[in-house]
Coordinates of C-alpha atoms in Angstrom, one line a residue:
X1 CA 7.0 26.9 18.3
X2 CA 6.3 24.7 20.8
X3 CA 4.8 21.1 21.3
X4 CA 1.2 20.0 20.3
X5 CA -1.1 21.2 22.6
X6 CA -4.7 19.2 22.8
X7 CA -6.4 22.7 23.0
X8 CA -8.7 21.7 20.3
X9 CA -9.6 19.0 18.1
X10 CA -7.4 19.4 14.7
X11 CA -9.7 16.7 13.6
X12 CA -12.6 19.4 13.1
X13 CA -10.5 22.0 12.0
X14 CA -8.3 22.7 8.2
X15 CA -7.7 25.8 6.6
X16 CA -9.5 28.6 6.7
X17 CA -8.1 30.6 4.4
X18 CA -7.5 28.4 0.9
X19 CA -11.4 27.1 2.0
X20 CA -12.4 30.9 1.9
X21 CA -10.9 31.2 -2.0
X22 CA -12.7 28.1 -3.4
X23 CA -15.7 29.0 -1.6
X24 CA -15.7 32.2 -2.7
X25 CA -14.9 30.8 -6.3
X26 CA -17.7 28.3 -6.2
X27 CA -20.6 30.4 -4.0
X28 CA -23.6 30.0 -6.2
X29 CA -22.7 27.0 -8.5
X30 CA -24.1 23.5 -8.9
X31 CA -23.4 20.8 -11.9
X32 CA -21.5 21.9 -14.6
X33 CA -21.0 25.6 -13.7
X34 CA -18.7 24.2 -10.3
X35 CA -16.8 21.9 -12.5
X36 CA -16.0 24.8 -15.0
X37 CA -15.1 26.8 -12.3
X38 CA -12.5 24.5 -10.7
X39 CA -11.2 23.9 -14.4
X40 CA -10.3 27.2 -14.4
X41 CA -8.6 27.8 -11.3
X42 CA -6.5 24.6 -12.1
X43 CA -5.4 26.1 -15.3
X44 CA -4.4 29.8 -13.5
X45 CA -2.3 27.9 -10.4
X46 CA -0.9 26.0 -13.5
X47 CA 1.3 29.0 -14.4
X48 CA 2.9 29.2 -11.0
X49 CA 5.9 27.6 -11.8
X50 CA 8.0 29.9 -9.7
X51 CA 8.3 31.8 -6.4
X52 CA 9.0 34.8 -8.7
X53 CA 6.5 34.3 -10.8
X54 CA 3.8 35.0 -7.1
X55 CA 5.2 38.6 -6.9
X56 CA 2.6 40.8 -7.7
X57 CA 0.8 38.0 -9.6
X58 CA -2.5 38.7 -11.3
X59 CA -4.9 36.1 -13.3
X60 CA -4.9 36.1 -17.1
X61 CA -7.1 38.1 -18.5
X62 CA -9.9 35.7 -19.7
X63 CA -10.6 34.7 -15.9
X64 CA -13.8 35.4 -14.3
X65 CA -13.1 38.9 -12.1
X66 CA -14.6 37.1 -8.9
X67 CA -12.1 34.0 -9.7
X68 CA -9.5 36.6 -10.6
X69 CA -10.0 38.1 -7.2
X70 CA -10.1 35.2 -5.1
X71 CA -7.1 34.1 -5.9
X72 CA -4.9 37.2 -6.2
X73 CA -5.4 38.1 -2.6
X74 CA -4.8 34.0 -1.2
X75 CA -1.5 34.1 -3.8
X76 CA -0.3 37.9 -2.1
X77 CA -1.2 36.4 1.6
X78 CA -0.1 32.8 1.2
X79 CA 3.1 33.2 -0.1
X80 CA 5.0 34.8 3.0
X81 CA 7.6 32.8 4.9
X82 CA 6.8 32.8 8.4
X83 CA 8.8 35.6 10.6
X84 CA 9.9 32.5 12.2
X85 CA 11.9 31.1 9.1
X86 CA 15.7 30.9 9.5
X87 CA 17.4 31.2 5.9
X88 CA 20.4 29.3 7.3
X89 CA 18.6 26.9 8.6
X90 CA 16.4 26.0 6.2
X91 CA 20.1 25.9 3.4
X92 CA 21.0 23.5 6.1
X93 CA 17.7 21.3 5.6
X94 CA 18.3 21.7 1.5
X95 CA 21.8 20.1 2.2
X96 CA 20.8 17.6 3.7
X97 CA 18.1 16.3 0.7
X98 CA 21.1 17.0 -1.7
X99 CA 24.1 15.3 -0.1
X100 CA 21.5 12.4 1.1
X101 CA 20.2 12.5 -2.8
X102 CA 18.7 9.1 -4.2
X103 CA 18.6 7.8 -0.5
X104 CA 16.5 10.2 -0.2
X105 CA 13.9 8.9 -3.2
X106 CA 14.3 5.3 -1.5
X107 CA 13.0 6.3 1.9
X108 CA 10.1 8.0 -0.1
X109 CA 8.8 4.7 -2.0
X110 CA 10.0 2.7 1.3
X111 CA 8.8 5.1 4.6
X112 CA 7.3 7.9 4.0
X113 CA 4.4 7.1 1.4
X114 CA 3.7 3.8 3.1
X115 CA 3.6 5.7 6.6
X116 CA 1.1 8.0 4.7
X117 CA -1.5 4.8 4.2
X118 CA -1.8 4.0 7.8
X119 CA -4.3 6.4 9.1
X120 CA -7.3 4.9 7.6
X121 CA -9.4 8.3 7.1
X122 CA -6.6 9.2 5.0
X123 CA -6.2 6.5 3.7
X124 CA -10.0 6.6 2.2
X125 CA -9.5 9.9 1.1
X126 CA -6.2 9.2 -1.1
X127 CA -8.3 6.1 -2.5
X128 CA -10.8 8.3 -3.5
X129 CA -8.7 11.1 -4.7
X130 CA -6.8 9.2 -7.3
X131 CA -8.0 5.6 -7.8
X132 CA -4.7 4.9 -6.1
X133 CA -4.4 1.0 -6.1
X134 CA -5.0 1.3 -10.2
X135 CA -2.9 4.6 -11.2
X136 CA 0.3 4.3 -8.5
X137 CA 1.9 7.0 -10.7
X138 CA -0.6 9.7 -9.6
X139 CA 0.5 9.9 -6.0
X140 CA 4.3 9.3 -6.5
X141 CA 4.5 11.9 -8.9
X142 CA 2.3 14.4 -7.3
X143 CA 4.2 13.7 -4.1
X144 CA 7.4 14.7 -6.1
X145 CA 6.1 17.2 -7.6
X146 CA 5.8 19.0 -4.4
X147 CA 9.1 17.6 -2.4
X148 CA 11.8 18.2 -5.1
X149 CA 11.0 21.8 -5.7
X150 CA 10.6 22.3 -1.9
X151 CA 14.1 20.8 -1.3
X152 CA 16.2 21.7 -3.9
X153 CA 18.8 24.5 -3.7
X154 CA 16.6 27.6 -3.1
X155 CA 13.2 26.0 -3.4
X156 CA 11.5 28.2 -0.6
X157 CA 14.0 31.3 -0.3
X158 CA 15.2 31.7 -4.6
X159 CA 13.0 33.4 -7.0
X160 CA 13.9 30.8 -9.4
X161 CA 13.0 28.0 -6.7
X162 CA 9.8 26.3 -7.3
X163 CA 9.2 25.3 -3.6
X164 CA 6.6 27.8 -2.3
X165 CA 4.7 28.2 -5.8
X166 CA 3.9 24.2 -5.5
X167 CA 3.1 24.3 -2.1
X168 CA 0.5 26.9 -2.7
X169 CA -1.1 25.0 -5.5
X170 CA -1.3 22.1 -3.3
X171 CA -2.6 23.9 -1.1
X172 CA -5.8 24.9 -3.1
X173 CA -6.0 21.4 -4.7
X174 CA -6.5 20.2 -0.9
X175 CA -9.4 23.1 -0.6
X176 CA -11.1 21.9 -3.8
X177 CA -11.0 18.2 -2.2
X178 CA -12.6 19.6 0.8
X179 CA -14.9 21.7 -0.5
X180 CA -16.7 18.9 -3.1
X181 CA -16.5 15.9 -0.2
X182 CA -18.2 18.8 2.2
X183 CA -20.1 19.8 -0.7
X184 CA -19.8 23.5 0.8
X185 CA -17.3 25.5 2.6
X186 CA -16.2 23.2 5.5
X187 CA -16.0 25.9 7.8
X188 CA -19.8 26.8 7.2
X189 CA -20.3 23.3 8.8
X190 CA -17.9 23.7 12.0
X191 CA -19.4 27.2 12.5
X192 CA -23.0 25.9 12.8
X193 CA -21.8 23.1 15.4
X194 CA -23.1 20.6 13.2
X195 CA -19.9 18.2 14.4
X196 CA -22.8 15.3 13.7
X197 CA -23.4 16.2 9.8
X198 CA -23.5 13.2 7.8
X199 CA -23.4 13.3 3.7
X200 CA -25.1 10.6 2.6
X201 CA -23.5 9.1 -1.1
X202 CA -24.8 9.9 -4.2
X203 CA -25.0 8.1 -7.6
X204 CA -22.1 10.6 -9.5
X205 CA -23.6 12.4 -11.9
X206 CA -20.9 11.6 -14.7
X207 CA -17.4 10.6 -14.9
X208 CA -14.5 12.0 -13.3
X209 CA -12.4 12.7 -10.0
X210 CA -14.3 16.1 -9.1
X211 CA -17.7 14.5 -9.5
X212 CA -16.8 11.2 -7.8
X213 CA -15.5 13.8 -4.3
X214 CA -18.9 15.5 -4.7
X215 CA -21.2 12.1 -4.5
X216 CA -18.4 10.4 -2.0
X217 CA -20.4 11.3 1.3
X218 CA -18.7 11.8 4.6
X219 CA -19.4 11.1 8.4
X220 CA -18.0 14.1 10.1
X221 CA -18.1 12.8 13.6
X222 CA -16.4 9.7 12.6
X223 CA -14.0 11.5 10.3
X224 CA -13.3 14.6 11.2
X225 CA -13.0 17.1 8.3
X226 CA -11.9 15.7 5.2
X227 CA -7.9 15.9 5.2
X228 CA -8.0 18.3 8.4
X229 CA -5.3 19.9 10.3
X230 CA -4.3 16.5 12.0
X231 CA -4.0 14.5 8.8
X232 CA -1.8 17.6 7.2
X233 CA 0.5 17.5 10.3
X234 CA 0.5 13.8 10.2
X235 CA 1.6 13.7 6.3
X236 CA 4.3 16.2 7.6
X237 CA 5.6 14.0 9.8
X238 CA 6.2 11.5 7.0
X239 CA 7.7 13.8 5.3
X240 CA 10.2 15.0 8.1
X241 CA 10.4 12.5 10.8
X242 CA 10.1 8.9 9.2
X243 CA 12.7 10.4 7.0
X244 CA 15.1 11.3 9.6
X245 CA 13.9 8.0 11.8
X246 CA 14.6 5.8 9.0
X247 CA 18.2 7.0 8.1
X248 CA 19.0 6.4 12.1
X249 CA 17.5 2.5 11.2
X250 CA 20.0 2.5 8.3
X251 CA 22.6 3.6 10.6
X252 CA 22.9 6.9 8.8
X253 CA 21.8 9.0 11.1
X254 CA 22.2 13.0 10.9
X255 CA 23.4 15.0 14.0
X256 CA 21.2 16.6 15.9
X257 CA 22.0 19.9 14.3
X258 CA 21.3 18.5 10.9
X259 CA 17.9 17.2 12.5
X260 CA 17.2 20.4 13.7
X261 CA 17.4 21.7 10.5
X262 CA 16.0 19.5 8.4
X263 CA 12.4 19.8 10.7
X264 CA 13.0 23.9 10.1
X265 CA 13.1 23.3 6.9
X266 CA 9.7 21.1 6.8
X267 CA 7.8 23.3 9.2
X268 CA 8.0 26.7 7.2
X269 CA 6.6 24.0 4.5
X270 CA 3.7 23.0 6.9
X271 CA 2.8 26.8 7.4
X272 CA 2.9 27.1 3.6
X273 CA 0.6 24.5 3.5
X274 CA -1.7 25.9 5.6
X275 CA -0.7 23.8 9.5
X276 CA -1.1 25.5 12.6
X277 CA 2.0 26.2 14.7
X278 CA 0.9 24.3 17.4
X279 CA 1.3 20.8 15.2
X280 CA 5.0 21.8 14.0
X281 CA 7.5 19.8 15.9
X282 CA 10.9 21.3 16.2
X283 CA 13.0 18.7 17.3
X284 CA 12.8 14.4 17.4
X285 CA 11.2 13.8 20.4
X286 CA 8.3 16.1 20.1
X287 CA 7.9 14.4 16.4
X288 CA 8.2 11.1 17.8
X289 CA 5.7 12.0 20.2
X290 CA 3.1 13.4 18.1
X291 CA 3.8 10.6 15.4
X292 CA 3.0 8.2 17.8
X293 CA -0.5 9.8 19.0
X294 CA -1.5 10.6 15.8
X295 CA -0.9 6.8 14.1
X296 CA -2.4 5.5 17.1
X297 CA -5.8 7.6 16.5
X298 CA -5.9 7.4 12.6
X299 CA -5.0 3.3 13.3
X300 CA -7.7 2.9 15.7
X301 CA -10.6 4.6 13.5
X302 CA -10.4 1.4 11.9
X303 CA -11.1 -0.7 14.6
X304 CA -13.5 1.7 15.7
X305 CA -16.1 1.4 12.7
X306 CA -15.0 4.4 10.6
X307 CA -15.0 2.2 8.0
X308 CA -18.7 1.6 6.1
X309 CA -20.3 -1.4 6.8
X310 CA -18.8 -4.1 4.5
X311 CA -15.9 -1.7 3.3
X312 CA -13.1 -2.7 2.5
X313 CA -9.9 -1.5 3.8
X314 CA -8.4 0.9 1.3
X315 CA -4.5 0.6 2.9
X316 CA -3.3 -2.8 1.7
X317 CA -4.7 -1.6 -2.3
X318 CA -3.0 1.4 -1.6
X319 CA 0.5 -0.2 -0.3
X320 CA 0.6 -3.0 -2.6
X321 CA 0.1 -1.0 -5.2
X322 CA 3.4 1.0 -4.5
X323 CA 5.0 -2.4 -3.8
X324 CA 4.4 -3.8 -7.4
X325 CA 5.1 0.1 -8.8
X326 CA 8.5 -0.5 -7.5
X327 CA 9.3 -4.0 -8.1
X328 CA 8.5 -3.8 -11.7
X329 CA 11.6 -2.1 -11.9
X330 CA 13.7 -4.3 -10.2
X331 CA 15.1 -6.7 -13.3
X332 CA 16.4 -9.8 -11.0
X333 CA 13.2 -11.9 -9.6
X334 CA 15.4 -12.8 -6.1
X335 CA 15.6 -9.3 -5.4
X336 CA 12.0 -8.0 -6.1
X337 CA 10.7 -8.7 -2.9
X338 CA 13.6 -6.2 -1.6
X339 CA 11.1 -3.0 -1.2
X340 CA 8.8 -4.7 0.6
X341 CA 11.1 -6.2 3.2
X342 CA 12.9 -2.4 2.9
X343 CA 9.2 -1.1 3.6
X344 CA 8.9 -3.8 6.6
X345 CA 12.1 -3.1 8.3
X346 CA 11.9 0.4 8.3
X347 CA 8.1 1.0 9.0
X348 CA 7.6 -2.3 11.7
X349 CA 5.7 -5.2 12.1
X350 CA 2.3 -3.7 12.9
X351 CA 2.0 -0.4 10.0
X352 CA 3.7 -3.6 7.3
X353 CA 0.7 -6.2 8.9
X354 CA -2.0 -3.2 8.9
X355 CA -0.4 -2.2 5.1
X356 CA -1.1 -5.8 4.1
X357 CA 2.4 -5.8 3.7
X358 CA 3.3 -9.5 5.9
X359 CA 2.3 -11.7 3.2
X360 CA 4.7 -14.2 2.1
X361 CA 8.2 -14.0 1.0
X362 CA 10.2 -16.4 -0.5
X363 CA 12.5 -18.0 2.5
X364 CA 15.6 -17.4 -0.1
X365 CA 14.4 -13.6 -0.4
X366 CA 13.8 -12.9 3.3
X367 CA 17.1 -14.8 4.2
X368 CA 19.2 -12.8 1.4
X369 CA 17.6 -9.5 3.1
X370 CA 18.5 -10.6 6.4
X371 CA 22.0 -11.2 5.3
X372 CA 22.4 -8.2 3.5
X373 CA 21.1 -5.8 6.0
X374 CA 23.0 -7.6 8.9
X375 CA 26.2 -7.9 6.7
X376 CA 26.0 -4.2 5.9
X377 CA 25.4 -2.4 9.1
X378 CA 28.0 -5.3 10.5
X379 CA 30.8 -4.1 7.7
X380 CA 29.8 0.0 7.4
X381 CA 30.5 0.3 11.1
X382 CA 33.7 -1.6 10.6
X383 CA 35.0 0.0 7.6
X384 CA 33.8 3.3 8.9
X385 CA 36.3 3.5 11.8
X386 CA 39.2 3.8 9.0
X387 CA 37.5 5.1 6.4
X388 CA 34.4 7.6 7.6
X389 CA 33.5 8.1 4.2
X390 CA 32.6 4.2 3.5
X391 CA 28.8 3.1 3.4
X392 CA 27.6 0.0 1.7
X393 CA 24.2 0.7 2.9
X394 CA 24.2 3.9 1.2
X395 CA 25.7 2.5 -1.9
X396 CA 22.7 0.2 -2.5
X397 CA 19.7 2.7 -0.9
X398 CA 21.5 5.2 -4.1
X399 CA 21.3 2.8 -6.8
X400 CA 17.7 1.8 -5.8
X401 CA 16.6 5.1 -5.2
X402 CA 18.3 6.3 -8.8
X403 CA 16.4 3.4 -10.1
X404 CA 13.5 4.5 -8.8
X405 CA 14.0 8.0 -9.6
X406 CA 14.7 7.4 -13.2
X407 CA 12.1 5.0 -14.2
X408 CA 9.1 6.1 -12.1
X409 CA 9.4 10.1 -11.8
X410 CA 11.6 11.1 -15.1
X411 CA 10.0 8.7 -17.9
X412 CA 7.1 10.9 -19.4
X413 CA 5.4 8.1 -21.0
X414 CA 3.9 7.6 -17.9
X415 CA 0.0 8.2 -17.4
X416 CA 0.7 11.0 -15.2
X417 CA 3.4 13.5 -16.8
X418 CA 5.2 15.9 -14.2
X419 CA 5.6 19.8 -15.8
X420 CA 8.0 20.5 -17.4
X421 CA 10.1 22.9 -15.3
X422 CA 10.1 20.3 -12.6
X423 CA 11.4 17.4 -14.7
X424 CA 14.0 20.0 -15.6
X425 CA 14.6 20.2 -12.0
X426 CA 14.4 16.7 -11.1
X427 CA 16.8 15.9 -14.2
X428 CA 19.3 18.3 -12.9
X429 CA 19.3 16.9 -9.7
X430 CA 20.0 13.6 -10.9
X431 CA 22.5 14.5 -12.9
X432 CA 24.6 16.3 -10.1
X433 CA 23.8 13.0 -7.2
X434 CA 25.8 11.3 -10.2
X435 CA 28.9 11.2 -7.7
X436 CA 28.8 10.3 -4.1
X437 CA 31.8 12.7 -2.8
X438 CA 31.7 10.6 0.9
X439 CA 32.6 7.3 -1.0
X440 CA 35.9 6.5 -2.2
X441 CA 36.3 6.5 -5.6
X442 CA 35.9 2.8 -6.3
X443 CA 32.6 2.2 -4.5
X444 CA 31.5 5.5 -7.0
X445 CA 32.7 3.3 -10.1
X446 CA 30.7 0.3 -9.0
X447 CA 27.7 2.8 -8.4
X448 CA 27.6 4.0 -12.0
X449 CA 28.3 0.2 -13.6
X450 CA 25.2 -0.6 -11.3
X451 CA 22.6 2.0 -12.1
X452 CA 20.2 2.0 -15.3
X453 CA 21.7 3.6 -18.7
X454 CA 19.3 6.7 -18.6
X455 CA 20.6 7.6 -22.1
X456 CA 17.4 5.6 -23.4
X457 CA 14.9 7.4 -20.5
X458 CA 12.7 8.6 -22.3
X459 CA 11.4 12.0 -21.5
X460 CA 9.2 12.4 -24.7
X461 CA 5.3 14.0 -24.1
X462 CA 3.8 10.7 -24.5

């Protein structure tokens, strides 16, 4: 690999190959018949649960032969870890997510998602997708859905991992976007040169996500192709980079080996998912690099009219929406402005300002923040000398995260319910980042007397 190379727009450019299935799967269909047709892909991909369960896979029975066709031969090419993909390296990465454990939830709700909002294209397309600002659960969840089984023990290497199979589905859920917003196989568009199409907006013809995508309307030359090569890469990056960026802000920073690793482990995820090689970063500075250029283009198309006249900006909705999803959980009312400063400190000024994310804060709040943060890096640095093992700031990140983790991702009374072999997952993985083997034992104790009684979760099919 190598670093990103401006050899061609990414912009005008996705993936070929998942666009190919759903075009081939909807070629010839209009109204009802396309909506069917997507109904029953979603129900096939459903059943890939497991890695294993990809090997030699073959549609159910009922399934139209031409749907049945489509998708055996994307499943039997798609699946394949790159030649590139180092099994020790990507264990490493896997280590990583597990020893860093609920931290890692709390720099998904604080970094990454938030990070996620600040491209405004993007940002327009997630509003679309899921109604975001109203039903918060939907992209948590979904974005969980897809990072636990990914980074779990085994996830893209272990039959019994779930990594690669949910990959794969997201991939094809990303194709369907594409294909409805494009109304058409996107490709058809880029091969004809028509870089100036415009879909006007329709009136939907009925209610529902697919149908809302289909009447959406898209400016190609001011947005690119919908969620396109360099939105993909750029979500990566969140993923992989603010991750590793914002546990350096926390003082917790990896080695560089463990860096190394844990972009490894991302970038066979980004060729799963469909990125070219030329926008996989292997080490920080080439992801700082591109993060930088990329924000800076997705930030400007706001300032540059990509926007409809008189739209509003989806990306403060979007942001505050995951602000209140979080603070609804925190019990004490001094401390629920916490995620937001979190999300302030360790995205900056400008993404929290752009996020809508600078609104006031009680002085009290922002002042026991300030301490907190200052008093924590102060005493972990401290302490750390003697005892290497010692981390308030990890202490606290882990009980928020579990928090988090608990009541936003493991209660299935929720709107959006996550499958049930991934709640298994998750649930496991909760159970075993029950103990923190880096802190002494008493910082452990006052861990479990500060995290929520999950004995009452429930986990009921609402």
């Amino acid at each position: 690999m190598h670093d990103p190379v401006a050899s061609a727009d990414p912009r005008y450019r996705a993936d070929p190959p998942a666009d190919d299935t759903i075009a081939r799967i909807l070629a010839g269909l209009d109204g009802e018949g396309r909506y069917e047709a997507i109904a029953v892909v979603n129900r096939e991909i459903a059943a890939w649960t497991t890695n294993g369960v990809l090997d030699g896979w073959r549609a159910s029975p009922a399934t139209p032969a031409h749907i049945a066709a489509a998708l055996e031969e994307f499943v039997h090419a798609a699946r394949v870890l790159p030649d590139w993909a180092d099994p020790a390296r990507i264990g490493a990465a896997e280590a990583v997510f597990v020893e860093m454990s609920m931290l890692s939830c709390t720099l998904l709700f604080c970094a990454s998602l938030p990070e996620c909002y600040v491209p405004v294209d993007l940002a327009s397309v997630l509003h679309t997708a899921g109604q975001l600002e109203q039903h918060t659960d939907y992209r948590v969840r979904s974005t969980a859905a897809m990072i636990f089984p990914v980074m779990l023990r085994g996830g893209l290497t272990a039959p019994d991992g779930g990594g690669v199979a949910q990959v794969l589905k997201v991939r094809l859920i990303h194709a369907t976007i594409r294909h409805l917003i494009m109304r058409g196989n996107p490709a058809a568009v880029m091969a004809g040169g028509e870089t100036g199409a415009t879909l006007a907006e329709l009136a939907p013809k009925g209610p529902g996500l697919h149908r809302a995508l289909y009447a959406r309307g898209w400016n190609v030359p001011q947005h690119g192709l919908p969620i396109n090569q360099e939105e993909l890469a750029y979500t990566l990056l969140t993923f992989h980079y603010v991750f590793l960026r914002s546990l350096r802000r926390l003082g917790l920073g990896l080695t560089a080996a463990e860096e190394g690793a844990y972009l490894h482990g991302w970038n066979v995820v980004g060729h799963l998912l469909g990125i070219g090689e030329p926008l996989l970063v292997r080490d920080m500075a080439a992801a700082e690099r591109l993060f930088a250029r990329l924000q800076a283009r997705g930030r400007d198309a706001a300032n540059g009219g990509a926007l409809p006249y008189g739209a509003p900006d989806p990306r403060p909705a979007l942001a505050n929406a995951l602000m209140r999803a979080m603070q609804d959980e925190i019990p004490l009312r001094l401390l629920k402005p916490f995620p937001t400063l979190l999300t302030r400190y360790l995205c900056g000024r400008t993404n929290a300002r752009e996020l809508g994310l600078d609104g006031r804060v009680s002085l009290v709040s922002r002042a026991l923040f300030a301490l907190c943060m200052g008093a924590v890096r102060g005493i972990d640095w401290l302490v750390r000398r003697v005892v290497p093992g010692f981390s308030i700031s990890r202490l606290v990140s882990r009980v928020l995260g579990y928090r988090l983790t608990v009541k936003l991702l493991m209660d299935q009374t929720r709107p959006l319910k996550l499958p049930e072999v991934l709640l298994n997952g998750v649930a496991q993985a909760v159970q075993a980042w029950h103990h923190d083997p880096k802190a002494p034992a008493w910082m452990n104790r006052l861990e479990l007397r500060l995290r929520p009684d999950t004995s009452s979760t429930s986990r009921k099919q609402g």
